[in-house]
Amino acid sequence: MIELGLGRISRLIRHTPQPWKAIHVAGTNGKGTTCAYLSAMLHASGIRCGRFTSPHLIDRWDCITIDEQTVRESVFRDAEALVLHRNEVEGIGASEFELLTATAFEVFAREEIEMGVIEVGLGGRLDATNVVGNKTVTILTKIGLDHQSFLGDTAEAIALEKAGIMRPAVPCILDKSNTLSVRKVVEEHAKKIGTDIIYNSADSSFLDQLSTEDLEAHQWDNLACAYTAFHLAYTKLDSPLHRLLPAIRCLKWPGRLQLTDIRGITGRREVVLLDGAHNSQSAEVLGAYVDKKLRPKSTRVTWVLAASAGKDIHSILKPLLHQGDCVTSVAFGPVDGMPWVKAMDPGALLATVTSASGIDYCQQYNAGNDVPGALRWATEVAAGGPLVIAGSLYLVSDVLRLLRRAELLDL
């Protein structure tokens, strides 16, 4: 279950040294991508950098990277064993995410990183990651509605929770694409605690070297947050800018507008679009991308959809689906290390498909918990046309694991 608060995690890491400097990133959408850009730039600049993001995609330890490489499983398990022992001996009763956060910090200490890029798990103020010290800069990406039962019913209330990662005299980068009311809440909180807000900016001769075709609008916003933060965090005298551009261009962030090949699962020859959009704001971004890139090639898009239980699925589906589309709904499998996460019933999701888009029942398929079956149905119905897998990062994880398994069988 989700248990917000800093008491347990503080006890869990009190013996873990943290000489490294931290960049702490919160937001409803874009924070993972921003972390990826930032750690790539730091690594390209010669800084030994760790990154902790969540959730994991394929293996539990792939949420921790050292110098852009997933931490070795043996290192992860050794650190985790220590944290689990400490939790048991001291009777801390830490949650799964607190244990994972403490494990990441233990890994960073052992790997002797110089700087850690830390993504908030949920919210900010009471999130386990907010125990991190030595913050050199904080970042607030795009803020909208998600996890309202924990964070508040309005974007403004959620913004205040996320602003809780800010520290006095530690500058905070704020995504200027946020609404005026969200920006006002953050600015007032910054004034109250005594720190400065710096808005992200892509106005740079360096970033001008990237083509507007290289990135979508929201990706520019994320990159601008990372680039602005980098200039505050990087304090060495030499200029590494000539090394940053290749790092940015080569960055691959799985499950975010990812074009991938599912031939090993279904035999389909054309690539599919894999995206973890799981709230209304990210769904609007995905819907706009599909409308611009895929729909001009075909009047029909085929969707493979899943969602976590409790999501406002109507607001997610509305920007994605058109009346002529085809949809299969499926339940993702159990999430390793996150037993509280449950999939929405596929039948309930399909009922919302009908009300949100008017898609006829004959263009829908309930795949139950059979993800490979959902992919096969979608492949057959799409007949080479656009196919999109979306609605949940946990569905993305299931698909990526199936692809890895198919690759191993081919060896």
Short mmCIF file of C-alpha atoms in Angstrom, two decimals:
data_model
loop_
_atom_site.label_atom_id
_atom_site.label_comp_id
_atom_site.label_asym_id
_atom_site.label_seq_id
_atom_site.Cartn_x
_atom_site.Cartn_y
_atom_site.Cartn_z
CA MET A 1 0.00 0.00 0.00
CA ILE A 2 0.99 3.66 -0.39
CA GLU A 3 2.02 5.26 2.90
CA LEU A 4 3.30 8.81 2.55
CA GLY A 5 5.57 10.25 5.23
CA LEU A 6 9.26 10.76 6.03
CA GLY A 7 9.56 9.12 9.46
CA ARG A 8 10.27 5.55 8.35
CA ILE A 9 12.58 6.42 5.45
CA SER A 10 14.57 8.79 7.69
CA ARG A 11 15.28 5.93 10.09
CA LEU A 12 16.05 3.58 7.22
CA ILE A 13 18.80 5.73 5.68
CA ARG A 14 20.33 7.29 8.80
CA HIS A 15 23.42 5.08 8.46
CA THR A 16 23.73 5.61 4.69
CA PRO A 17 26.20 8.38 3.82
CA GLN A 18 25.16 10.94 1.24
CA PRO A 19 28.20 12.94 0.15
CA TRP A 20 26.74 13.31 -3.34
CA LYS A 21 24.72 16.32 -4.48
CA ALA A 22 21.10 15.84 -5.46
CA ILE A 23 18.83 17.20 -8.17
CA HIS A 24 15.25 16.47 -7.13
CA VAL A 25 12.49 16.35 -9.76
CA ALA A 26 8.72 16.40 -9.19
CA GLY A 27 5.74 16.86 -11.49
CA THR A 28 2.69 15.11 -12.86
CA ASN A 29 4.13 14.51 -16.30
CA GLY A 30 7.59 14.76 -17.83
CA LYS A 31 9.64 14.23 -14.69
CA GLY A 32 11.09 10.88 -15.80
CA THR A 33 12.10 12.24 -19.20
CA THR A 34 13.57 15.32 -17.58
CA CYS A 35 15.62 13.08 -15.28
CA ALA A 36 16.83 11.10 -18.29
CA TYR A 37 17.94 14.24 -20.17
CA LEU A 38 19.65 15.60 -17.09
CA SER A 39 21.59 12.48 -16.16
CA ALA A 40 22.65 12.05 -19.80
CA MET A 41 24.03 15.60 -19.83
CA LEU A 42 25.81 15.17 -16.50
CA HIS A 43 27.37 11.89 -17.63
CA ALA A 44 28.47 13.43 -20.94
CA SER A 45 30.15 16.18 -18.91
CA GLY A 46 32.30 13.70 -17.03
CA ILE A 47 30.33 13.69 -13.78
CA ARG A 48 29.78 10.30 -12.14
CA CYS A 49 26.02 10.34 -11.97
CA GLY A 50 23.31 8.14 -10.48
CA ARG A 51 19.63 8.23 -11.44
CA PHE A 52 16.63 6.91 -9.55
CA THR A 53 13.26 6.88 -11.33
CA SER A 54 10.07 4.92 -10.83
CA PRO A 55 8.38 2.68 -11.63
CA HIS A 56 10.84 0.15 -13.03
CA LEU A 57 10.11 -1.10 -16.53
CA ILE A 58 11.38 -4.67 -16.82
CA ASP A 59 13.40 -5.59 -13.72
CA ARG A 60 13.11 -3.99 -10.28
CA TRP A 61 16.69 -2.73 -10.44
CA ASP A 62 16.37 -0.96 -13.79
CA CYS A 63 15.02 2.10 -11.97
CA ILE A 64 18.58 2.75 -10.74
CA THR A 65 21.35 3.71 -13.14
CA ILE A 66 25.02 4.55 -12.68
CA ASP A 67 26.61 6.53 -15.50
CA GLU A 68 23.65 5.75 -17.78
CA GLN A 69 23.89 1.99 -17.21
CA THR A 70 21.41 -0.05 -15.19
CA VAL A 71 22.96 -0.97 -11.86
CA ARG A 72 24.30 -4.52 -11.76
CA GLU A 73 21.79 -6.93 -10.26
CA SER A 74 24.36 -8.18 -7.74
CA VAL A 75 25.02 -4.64 -6.49
CA PHE A 76 21.29 -3.97 -6.21
CA ARG A 77 20.58 -7.18 -4.31
CA ASP A 78 23.47 -6.65 -1.88
CA ALA A 79 22.27 -3.14 -1.08
CA GLU A 80 18.66 -4.29 -0.84
CA ALA A 81 19.62 -7.10 1.56
CA LEU A 82 21.26 -4.58 3.88
CA VAL A 83 18.21 -2.31 3.77
CA LEU A 84 15.80 -5.21 4.40
CA HIS A 85 17.91 -6.39 7.35
CA ARG A 86 17.97 -2.89 8.82
CA ASN A 87 14.20 -2.59 8.37
CA GLU A 88 13.61 -5.90 10.16
CA VAL A 89 16.11 -5.49 13.01
CA GLU A 90 14.97 -1.95 13.84
CA GLY A 91 11.27 -2.76 13.37
CA ILE A 92 10.80 0.18 11.02
CA GLY A 93 7.93 -1.27 8.99
CA ALA A 94 8.91 0.59 5.82
CA SER A 95 6.77 0.46 2.69
CA GLU A 96 8.00 -1.16 -0.52
CA PHE A 97 8.79 2.21 -2.10
CA GLU A 98 10.65 3.36 1.00
CA LEU A 99 12.75 0.19 0.88
CA LEU A 100 13.46 0.78 -2.81
CA THR A 101 14.40 4.43 -2.20
CA ALA A 102 16.75 3.45 0.62
CA THR A 103 18.28 0.78 -1.63
CA ALA A 104 18.92 3.37 -4.35
CA PHE A 105 20.64 5.68 -1.87
CA GLU A 106 22.73 2.76 -0.57
CA VAL A 107 23.75 1.90 -4.14
CA PHE A 108 24.72 5.52 -4.78
CA ALA A 109 26.91 5.55 -1.67
CA ARG A 110 28.65 2.32 -2.69
CA GLU A 111 29.16 3.48 -6.27
CA GLU A 112 30.61 6.79 -5.06
CA ILE A 113 28.59 9.00 -7.37
CA GLU A 114 29.14 12.76 -7.51
CA MET A 115 25.58 13.72 -8.32
CA GLY A 116 22.21 11.96 -8.08
CA VAL A 117 19.14 12.74 -10.18
CA ILE A 118 16.12 11.72 -8.14
CA GLU A 119 12.54 11.44 -9.42
CA VAL A 120 9.74 11.84 -6.89
CA GLY A 121 7.54 8.76 -6.59
CA LEU A 122 4.23 10.41 -5.61
CA GLY A 123 3.58 14.06 -4.79
CA GLY A 124 6.65 15.60 -3.23
CA ARG A 125 6.33 16.95 0.30
CA LEU A 126 5.77 13.56 1.95
CA ASP A 127 7.34 11.36 -0.71
CA ALA A 128 10.12 9.06 0.50
CA THR A 129 12.63 10.68 -1.88
CA ASN A 130 12.17 14.03 -0.12
CA VAL A 131 14.45 12.81 2.65
CA VAL A 132 17.39 13.39 0.29
CA GLY A 133 19.89 16.00 1.44
CA ASN A 134 22.47 18.16 -0.33
CA LYS A 135 19.98 19.43 -2.89
CA THR A 136 21.68 21.66 -5.42
CA VAL A 137 18.57 22.37 -7.53
CA THR A 138 14.95 21.22 -7.67
CA ILE A 139 12.70 20.93 -10.72
CA LEU A 140 8.92 21.05 -11.08
CA THR A 141 7.75 19.80 -14.48
CA LYS A 142 4.20 19.92 -15.84
CA ILE A 143 1.60 19.70 -13.06
CA GLY A 144 -1.97 18.47 -13.51
CA LEU A 145 -4.56 16.11 -12.07
CA ASP A 146 -3.44 12.65 -10.95
CA HIS A 147 -3.51 10.72 -7.65
CA GLN A 148 -6.12 13.14 -6.32
CA SER A 149 -6.99 10.89 -3.38
CA PHE A 150 -3.48 11.46 -2.02
CA LEU A 151 -2.57 14.93 -3.26
CA GLY A 152 -5.75 17.00 -3.53
CA ASP A 153 -8.61 17.59 -5.94
CA THR A 154 -7.22 20.59 -7.82
CA ALA A 155 -4.07 21.23 -9.81
CA GLU A 156 -3.27 24.05 -7.38
CA ALA A 157 -3.46 21.76 -4.32
CA ILE A 158 -1.33 19.20 -6.11
CA ALA A 159 1.19 21.90 -7.06
CA LEU A 160 1.61 22.86 -3.40
CA GLU A 161 2.32 19.23 -2.47
CA LYS A 162 4.91 18.96 -5.22
CA ALA A 163 6.46 22.29 -4.25
CA GLY A 164 7.26 20.61 -0.94
CA ILE A 165 10.55 19.36 -2.44
CA MET A 166 11.86 22.93 -2.59
CA ARG A 167 14.43 24.09 -0.05
CA PRO A 168 15.46 27.55 1.19
CA ALA A 169 18.17 29.11 -0.98
CA VAL A 170 18.09 26.14 -3.41
CA PRO A 171 16.88 27.36 -6.82
CA CYS A 172 13.83 25.67 -8.35
CA ILE A 173 13.28 25.26 -12.08
CA LEU A 174 9.58 25.52 -13.00
CA ASP A 175 8.13 24.48 -16.34
CA LYS A 176 6.69 27.71 -17.74
CA SER A 177 4.02 25.78 -19.67
CA ASN A 178 2.16 25.27 -16.40
CA THR A 179 -1.06 27.21 -15.90
CA LEU A 180 -0.96 30.65 -14.34
CA SER A 181 -2.72 29.41 -11.19
CA VAL A 182 -0.17 26.60 -10.72
CA ARG A 183 2.74 28.98 -11.27
CA LYS A 184 1.27 31.38 -8.70
CA VAL A 185 1.03 28.65 -6.05
CA VAL A 186 4.64 27.63 -6.62
CA GLU A 187 5.91 31.21 -6.66
CA GLU A 188 4.12 31.98 -3.38
CA HIS A 189 5.59 28.89 -1.74
CA ALA A 190 9.07 29.83 -2.98
CA LYS A 191 8.70 33.31 -1.48
CA LYS A 192 7.48 31.82 1.80
CA ILE A 193 10.49 29.52 2.26
CA GLY A 194 13.06 31.89 0.78
CA THR A 195 14.15 30.58 -2.59
CA ASP A 196 14.07 31.59 -6.24
CA ILE A 197 11.96 30.29 -9.10
CA ILE A 198 13.69 30.08 -12.48
CA TYR A 199 11.55 29.28 -15.49
CA ASN A 200 12.82 26.76 -17.99
CA SER A 201 14.06 28.20 -21.23
CA ALA A 202 14.98 26.71 -24.58
CA ASP A 203 16.33 30.06 -25.79
CA SER A 204 19.88 28.96 -26.38
CA SER A 205 22.19 28.91 -29.37
CA PHE A 206 23.15 25.44 -28.21
CA LEU A 207 19.58 24.10 -28.32
CA ASP A 208 19.05 25.88 -31.64
CA GLN A 209 21.24 23.16 -33.13
CA LEU A 210 18.39 20.71 -32.58
CA SER A 211 15.73 20.60 -35.25
CA THR A 212 12.12 21.31 -34.32
CA GLU A 213 11.39 17.94 -35.91
CA ASP A 214 13.61 16.16 -33.38
CA LEU A 215 11.26 16.66 -30.44
CA GLU A 216 7.58 17.15 -29.69
CA ALA A 217 6.47 20.31 -27.85
CA HIS A 218 6.31 18.64 -24.43
CA GLN A 219 9.74 17.09 -25.00
CA TRP A 220 11.17 20.56 -25.63
CA ASP A 221 9.68 21.66 -22.30
CA ASN A 222 11.28 18.71 -20.52
CA LEU A 223 14.63 19.28 -22.20
CA ALA A 224 14.49 22.98 -21.33
CA CYS A 225 13.92 22.08 -17.65
CA ALA A 226 16.89 19.72 -17.71
CA TYR A 227 19.16 22.13 -19.59
CA THR A 228 18.34 25.03 -17.26
CA ALA A 229 18.99 22.84 -14.21
CA PHE A 230 22.23 21.55 -15.69
CA HIS A 231 23.66 25.06 -15.88
CA LEU A 232 22.96 25.54 -12.19
CA ALA A 233 24.27 22.13 -11.12
CA TYR A 234 27.42 21.97 -13.26
CA THR A 235 30.01 24.11 -11.51
CA LYS A 236 33.28 23.01 -13.13
CA LEU A 237 35.26 25.63 -15.00
CA ASP A 238 35.46 23.86 -18.36
CA SER A 239 32.55 24.05 -20.79
CA PRO A 240 31.13 20.65 -21.79
CA LEU A 241 28.49 21.96 -24.20
CA HIS A 242 30.03 20.29 -27.24
CA ARG A 243 29.47 16.92 -25.56
CA LEU A 244 25.83 17.50 -24.63
CA LEU A 245 24.26 17.48 -28.09
CA PRO A 246 25.24 13.87 -28.93
CA ALA A 247 23.98 12.77 -25.49
CA ILE A 248 20.61 14.41 -26.10
CA ARG A 249 20.25 13.06 -29.62
CA CYS A 250 21.15 9.52 -28.57
CA LEU A 251 18.81 9.41 -25.57
CA LYS A 252 16.19 6.67 -25.66
CA TRP A 253 13.50 6.75 -22.96
CA PRO A 254 11.43 3.54 -23.15
CA GLY A 255 7.67 3.73 -23.03
CA ARG A 256 7.42 7.37 -24.07
CA LEU A 257 6.42 7.75 -27.72
CA GLN A 258 8.52 4.65 -28.34
CA LEU A 259 8.38 3.04 -31.76
CA THR A 260 9.01 -0.66 -31.35
CA ASP A 261 8.84 -3.94 -33.22
CA ILE A 262 6.48 -6.64 -31.86
CA ARG A 263 7.21 -9.11 -34.66
CA GLY A 264 8.59 -11.60 -32.14
CA ILE A 265 5.21 -11.73 -30.39
CA THR A 266 2.68 -11.37 -33.21
CA GLY A 267 4.53 -11.50 -36.55
CA ARG A 268 3.53 -7.92 -37.37
CA ARG A 269 6.11 -6.30 -39.66
CA GLU A 270 5.21 -2.65 -39.03
CA VAL A 271 6.40 -0.86 -35.90
CA VAL A 272 3.92 0.03 -33.17
CA LEU A 273 3.74 3.04 -30.86
CA LEU A 274 4.28 2.26 -27.17
CA ASP A 275 3.43 4.98 -24.65
CA GLY A 276 2.76 4.98 -20.92
CA ALA A 277 0.24 7.86 -20.96
CA HIS A 278 -1.87 7.26 -17.84
CA ASN A 279 -3.59 10.54 -16.98
CA SER A 280 -5.59 13.16 -18.86
CA GLN A 281 -2.64 15.50 -19.42
CA SER A 282 -0.34 12.83 -20.88
CA ALA A 283 -3.25 11.39 -22.90
CA GLU A 284 -3.80 14.78 -24.54
CA VAL A 285 -0.14 14.81 -25.57
CA LEU A 286 -0.34 11.26 -26.94
CA GLY A 287 -3.63 11.97 -28.72
CA ALA A 288 -2.15 15.03 -30.43
CA TYR A 289 0.89 13.00 -31.51
CA VAL A 290 -1.28 10.20 -32.95
CA ASP A 291 -3.50 12.71 -34.75
CA LYS A 292 -0.46 14.42 -36.29
CA LYS A 293 1.73 11.43 -37.08
CA LEU A 294 -0.52 8.40 -37.54
CA ARG A 295 -4.05 9.40 -38.51
CA PRO A 296 -3.07 11.13 -41.77
CA LYS A 297 -1.92 7.67 -42.95
CA SER A 298 -5.08 5.83 -41.92
CA THR A 299 -8.66 6.62 -40.94
CA ARG A 300 -8.49 3.99 -38.19
CA VAL A 301 -6.12 3.46 -35.28
CA THR A 302 -6.08 0.19 -33.34
CA TRP A 303 -5.46 0.50 -29.59
CA VAL A 304 -4.27 -1.92 -26.92
CA LEU A 305 -5.26 -0.32 -23.63
CA ALA A 306 -4.91 -1.01 -19.93
CA ALA A 307 -5.24 1.19 -16.85
CA SER A 308 -4.68 1.08 -13.13
CA ALA A 309 -7.78 0.64 -10.99
CA GLY A 310 -9.18 3.96 -9.79
CA LYS A 311 -8.00 6.03 -12.74
CA ASP A 312 -10.36 8.57 -14.33
CA ILE A 313 -10.39 6.49 -17.48
CA HIS A 314 -12.93 8.67 -19.31
CA SER A 315 -10.57 11.66 -19.24
CA ILE A 316 -7.75 9.43 -20.53
CA LEU A 317 -9.73 7.90 -23.39
CA LYS A 318 -11.45 11.06 -24.61
CA PRO A 319 -8.37 12.62 -26.29
CA LEU A 320 -7.20 9.28 -27.73
CA LEU A 321 -10.12 7.55 -29.42
CA HIS A 322 -12.06 8.34 -32.58
CA GLN A 323 -15.30 6.67 -33.54
CA GLY A 324 -13.82 4.47 -36.26
CA ASP A 325 -11.02 3.07 -34.09
CA CYS A 326 -10.68 -0.48 -32.79
CA VAL A 327 -9.85 -1.19 -29.14
CA THR A 328 -8.79 -4.17 -27.10
CA SER A 329 -8.61 -3.87 -23.34
CA VAL A 330 -6.39 -6.04 -21.17
CA ALA A 331 -5.32 -6.29 -17.53
CA PHE A 332 -1.60 -5.95 -16.90
CA GLY A 333 0.04 -8.53 -14.64
CA PRO A 334 1.20 -8.23 -11.01
CA VAL A 335 3.81 -5.51 -10.52
CA ASP A 336 6.98 -6.76 -8.83
CA GLY A 337 7.57 -4.85 -5.61
CA MET A 338 4.30 -2.90 -5.89
CA PRO A 339 1.55 -5.25 -4.69
CA TRP A 340 -0.90 -2.40 -4.12
CA VAL A 341 -1.10 -1.66 -7.86
CA LYS A 342 -4.13 -3.34 -9.43
CA ALA A 343 -5.31 -3.34 -13.02
CA MET A 344 -8.68 -1.94 -14.01
CA ASP A 345 -11.17 -4.60 -15.09
CA PRO A 346 -10.97 -4.76 -18.91
CA GLY A 347 -14.75 -4.95 -19.18
CA ALA A 348 -15.16 -1.75 -17.19
CA LEU A 349 -12.57 -0.05 -19.39
CA LEU A 350 -14.42 -1.09 -22.56
CA ALA A 351 -17.71 0.21 -21.14
CA THR A 352 -16.04 3.60 -20.85
CA VAL A 353 -14.66 3.26 -24.39
CA THR A 354 -18.24 3.17 -25.67
CA SER A 355 -19.37 6.21 -23.68
CA ALA A 356 -16.22 8.23 -24.38
CA SER A 357 -15.95 7.65 -28.12
CA GLY A 358 -19.01 5.90 -29.50
CA ILE A 359 -16.87 3.04 -30.80
CA ASP A 360 -19.16 0.13 -31.66
CA TYR A 361 -19.02 -3.08 -29.63
CA CYS A 362 -18.03 -5.05 -32.73
CA GLN A 363 -14.78 -3.01 -32.86
CA GLN A 364 -13.86 -3.95 -29.28
CA TYR A 365 -12.26 -7.00 -27.70
CA ASN A 366 -11.92 -7.96 -24.04
CA ALA A 367 -8.60 -9.79 -23.74
CA GLY A 368 -8.94 -10.45 -20.02
CA ASN A 369 -5.42 -10.79 -18.61
CA ASP A 370 -3.94 -12.16 -21.85
CA VAL A 371 -1.52 -9.46 -23.02
CA PRO A 372 -0.06 -11.57 -25.89
CA GLY A 373 -3.63 -12.35 -26.97
CA ALA A 374 -4.49 -8.64 -26.98
CA LEU A 375 -1.46 -7.91 -29.15
CA ARG A 376 -2.35 -10.70 -31.58
CA TRP A 377 -5.95 -9.47 -31.90
CA ALA A 378 -4.77 -5.91 -32.46
CA THR A 379 -2.25 -7.04 -35.07
CA GLU A 380 -4.90 -8.93 -37.00
CA VAL A 381 -7.46 -6.12 -36.86
CA ALA A 382 -4.96 -3.37 -37.67
CA ALA A 383 -3.88 -5.25 -40.81
CA GLY A 384 -0.70 -3.21 -41.05
CA GLY A 385 -2.34 0.07 -40.04
CA PRO A 386 -1.45 2.20 -37.00
CA LEU A 387 -1.32 0.30 -33.70
CA VAL A 388 -0.85 2.02 -30.34
CA ILE A 389 -0.27 0.44 -26.92
CA ALA A 390 -1.09 2.85 -24.08
CA GLY A 391 -2.87 3.64 -20.84
CA SER A 392 -0.37 2.37 -18.28
CA LEU A 393 3.37 2.11 -17.73
CA TYR A 394 2.66 -1.32 -16.23
CA LEU A 395 1.25 -2.46 -19.58
CA VAL A 396 4.38 -1.02 -21.22
CA SER A 397 6.44 -3.13 -18.80
CA ASP A 398 4.52 -6.30 -19.67
CA VAL A 399 5.06 -5.71 -23.40
CA LEU A 400 8.79 -5.01 -22.97
CA ARG A 401 9.19 -8.21 -20.94
CA LEU A 402 7.38 -10.19 -23.64
CA LEU A 403 9.72 -8.71 -26.24
CA ARG A 404 12.78 -9.62 -24.19
CA ARG A 405 11.50 -13.15 -23.77
CA ALA A 406 10.88 -13.45 -27.52
CA GLU A 407 14.41 -12.22 -28.24
CA LEU A 408 15.91 -14.77 -25.85
CA LEU A 409 13.97 -17.58 -27.52
CA ASP A 410 15.40 -16.52 -30.88
CA LEU A 411 19.00 -16.82 -29.66
#
